[in-house]
Amino acid sequence: MQKRRLGKNGREISCLGYGAMSFTNFYGEANDDDSLAILAAALDEDVDHLDTSNVYGMGRSETVIGKFLSKQGKQKDKLFSIASKVGICRNAETGQRFYDNSESHIRSELEKTLQRLGVENIDLYYIHRRQAEIPIEAVTETMRTLVKEG
């Protein structure tokens, strides 16, 4: 598998990644056993980059990845480069989708993402959809601050 560097000083990751939205019922019925088998097969093929989001299955995708990582012992932090996204929300009562790029939402969702994944940090965190009412400079500053904080 060919590798590419993630950013200027980031780790090397597989040039192909796996998008884990399929761990939810978005494309059809999904179950954890199949999802865990997919993660194992990805590693067998040297695919070590995963893309997920807090909104995929309302956290289910991240939870499945976290379940897989929890079974890997001390090597869990070295197995995958993980990218996750934030910014799309869904009203629990109406199901209606909306966007939230506020600093408080981004921070809160990052903490939930880290808990579901069972890791202390992720390699790439970005805005899934932009909320037009919040200046992009403010969103960028929030993300920059999170990087500085580790």
Tab-separated table of C-alpha atoms in Angstrom:
chain	number	residue	atom	x	y	z
A	1	MET	CA	0.000	0.000	0.000
A	2	GLN	CA	1.378	3.393	-0.926
A	3	LYS	CA	1.621	5.911	1.892
A	4	ARG	CA	1.176	9.684	2.037
A	5	ARG	CA	2.153	12.111	4.773
A	6	LEU	CA	-0.815	13.722	6.527
A	7	GLY	CA	0.163	17.390	6.585
A	8	LYS	CA	3.672	18.758	6.792
A	9	ASN	CA	4.703	16.938	9.965
A	10	GLY	CA	1.968	14.315	10.327
A	11	ARG	CA	2.238	10.592	10.222
A	12	GLU	CA	2.318	8.563	7.055
A	13	ILE	CA	-1.015	6.995	6.181
A	14	SER	CA	-2.306	4.737	3.443
A	15	CYS	CA	-3.242	6.586	0.283
A	16	LEU	CA	-6.563	4.732	0.429
A	17	GLY	CA	-8.797	5.107	3.430
A	18	TYR	CA	-12.020	3.564	4.606
A	19	GLY	CA	-15.149	5.687	5.030
A	20	ALA	CA	-17.002	4.305	8.022
A	21	MET	CA	-20.459	5.706	7.307
A	22	SER	CA	-21.263	2.150	6.201
A	23	PHE	CA	-21.072	1.054	9.857
A	24	THR	CA	-24.504	2.635	10.249
A	25	ASN	CA	-27.728	1.736	8.500
A	26	PHE	CA	-27.268	4.511	5.923
A	27	TYR	CA	-26.545	2.208	2.976
A	28	GLY	CA	-28.541	-0.747	4.266
A	29	GLU	CA	-28.639	-2.866	7.382
A	30	ALA	CA	-25.331	-2.908	9.244
A	31	ASN	CA	-24.162	-4.846	12.263
A	32	ASP	CA	-21.172	-4.539	14.541
A	33	ASP	CA	-19.717	-7.961	13.730
A	34	ASP	CA	-19.501	-7.155	10.022
A	35	SER	CA	-18.096	-3.713	10.776
A	36	LEU	CA	-15.414	-5.167	13.044
A	37	ALA	CA	-14.512	-7.691	10.332
A	38	ILE	CA	-14.164	-4.829	7.837
A	39	LEU	CA	-11.740	-3.032	10.149
A	40	ALA	CA	-9.652	-6.198	10.514
A	41	ALA	CA	-9.645	-6.701	6.737
A	42	ALA	CA	-8.608	-3.083	6.215
A	43	LEU	CA	-5.598	-3.620	8.462
A	44	ASP	CA	-4.759	-6.850	6.617
A	45	GLU	CA	-4.618	-4.799	3.399
A	46	ASP	CA	-2.508	-2.088	5.103
A	47	VAL	CA	-5.344	0.457	4.964
A	48	ASP	CA	-4.756	2.505	8.079
A	49	HIS	CA	-6.788	5.665	7.469
A	50	LEU	CA	-10.404	5.831	8.663
A	51	ASP	CA	-12.928	8.558	8.005
A	52	THR	CA	-15.937	8.894	10.277
A	53	SER	CA	-18.209	11.548	11.762
A	54	ASN	CA	-20.138	12.194	14.930
A	55	VAL	CA	-23.326	12.222	12.859
A	56	TYR	CA	-22.807	8.807	11.209
A	57	GLY	CA	-25.450	6.788	12.993
A	58	MET	CA	-25.487	9.488	15.677
A	59	GLY	CA	-22.141	8.240	16.992
A	60	ARG	CA	-22.500	4.572	16.059
A	61	SER	CA	-19.670	4.610	13.511
A	62	GLU	CA	-17.248	6.079	16.049
A	63	THR	CA	-18.460	3.649	18.704
A	64	VAL	CA	-17.785	0.638	16.463
A	65	ILE	CA	-14.281	1.916	15.712
A	66	GLY	CA	-13.729	2.449	19.437
A	67	LYS	CA	-14.893	-1.103	20.133
A	68	PHE	CA	-12.364	-2.442	17.627
A	69	LEU	CA	-9.563	-0.292	19.042
A	70	SER	CA	-10.333	-1.339	22.625
A	71	LYS	CA	-9.541	-4.947	21.693
A	72	GLN	CA	-6.112	-4.029	20.284
A	73	GLY	CA	-4.252	-3.401	23.530
A	74	LYS	CA	-1.227	-1.102	23.596
A	75	GLN	CA	-0.948	-0.938	19.809
A	76	LYS	CA	-4.379	0.703	19.385
A	77	ASP	CA	-2.959	4.226	18.968
A	78	LYS	CA	-0.673	3.111	16.139
A	79	LEU	CA	-3.170	1.163	14.031
A	80	PHE	CA	-5.227	3.859	12.366
A	81	SER	CA	-5.093	7.483	11.426
A	82	ILE	CA	-8.579	8.703	12.261
A	83	ALA	CA	-10.412	11.610	10.689
A	84	SER	CA	-13.736	12.749	12.066
A	85	LYS	CA	-16.082	15.585	11.317
A	86	VAL	CA	-18.453	17.905	13.162
A	87	GLY	CA	-21.040	20.490	12.215
A	88	ILE	CA	-24.116	18.571	11.053
A	89	CYS	CA	-26.786	18.150	13.704
A	90	ARG	CA	-30.174	16.497	13.758
A	91	ASN	CA	-33.100	17.555	15.901
A	92	ALA	CA	-33.976	14.492	17.999
A	93	GLU	CA	-37.710	15.247	17.942
A	94	THR	CA	-38.259	16.305	14.331
A	95	GLY	CA	-35.305	14.644	12.619
A	96	GLN	CA	-34.617	17.927	10.831
A	97	ARG	CA	-30.983	18.600	9.957
A	98	PHE	CA	-29.197	21.844	10.823
A	99	TYR	CA	-25.619	23.075	11.113
A	100	ASP	CA	-23.748	24.201	14.220
A	101	ASN	CA	-20.191	25.531	13.982
A	102	SER	CA	-20.188	27.250	17.381
A	103	GLU	CA	-17.112	26.792	19.528
A	104	SER	CA	-19.140	25.207	22.331
A	105	HIS	CA	-20.679	22.647	19.963
A	106	ILE	CA	-17.367	21.790	18.293
A	107	ARG	CA	-15.655	21.300	21.661
A	108	SER	CA	-18.516	19.283	23.122
A	109	GLU	CA	-18.728	17.006	20.100
A	110	LEU	CA	-14.958	16.499	20.013
A	111	GLU	CA	-15.046	15.259	23.604
A	112	LYS	CA	-17.864	12.845	22.731
A	113	THR	CA	-15.970	11.675	19.643
A	114	LEU	CA	-12.831	10.976	21.679
A	115	GLN	CA	-14.866	9.067	24.271
A	116	ARG	CA	-16.626	6.946	21.657
A	117	LEU	CA	-13.334	6.186	19.921
A	118	GLY	CA	-11.560	5.553	23.232
A	119	VAL	CA	-8.567	7.690	22.240
A	120	GLU	CA	-6.950	10.868	23.534
A	121	ASN	CA	-6.680	12.567	20.147
A	122	ILE	CA	-7.427	12.139	16.482
A	123	ASP	CA	-5.297	12.976	13.481
A	124	LEU	CA	-7.759	15.066	11.514
A	125	TYR	CA	-10.857	16.921	12.716
A	126	TYR	CA	-12.789	19.122	10.382
A	127	ILE	CA	-16.063	20.862	9.735
A	128	HIS	CA	-18.560	18.618	7.955
A	129	ARG	CA	-20.794	21.493	6.835
A	130	ARG	CA	-20.310	25.206	7.274
A	131	GLN	CA	-22.826	27.290	9.206
A	132	ALA	CA	-23.067	30.494	7.163
A	133	GLU	CA	-23.995	32.668	10.150
A	134	ILE	CA	-20.626	32.086	11.817
A	135	PRO	CA	-17.624	33.713	10.122
A	136	ILE	CA	-15.198	31.128	8.790
A	137	GLU	CA	-12.405	32.978	10.607
A	138	ALA	CA	-14.101	32.237	13.940
A	139	VAL	CA	-14.478	28.558	13.047
A	140	THR	CA	-10.844	28.399	11.951
A	141	GLU	CA	-9.739	29.995	15.217
A	142	THR	CA	-11.709	27.386	17.180
A	143	MET	CA	-10.048	24.574	15.265
A	144	ARG	CA	-6.601	26.184	15.647
A	145	THR	CA	-7.133	26.468	19.397
A	146	LEU	CA	-8.088	22.788	19.620
A	147	VAL	CA	-4.883	21.823	17.785
A	148	LYS	CA	-2.811	23.952	20.184
A	149	GLU	CA	-4.526	22.330	23.160
A	150	GLY	CA	-3.614	18.908	21.809
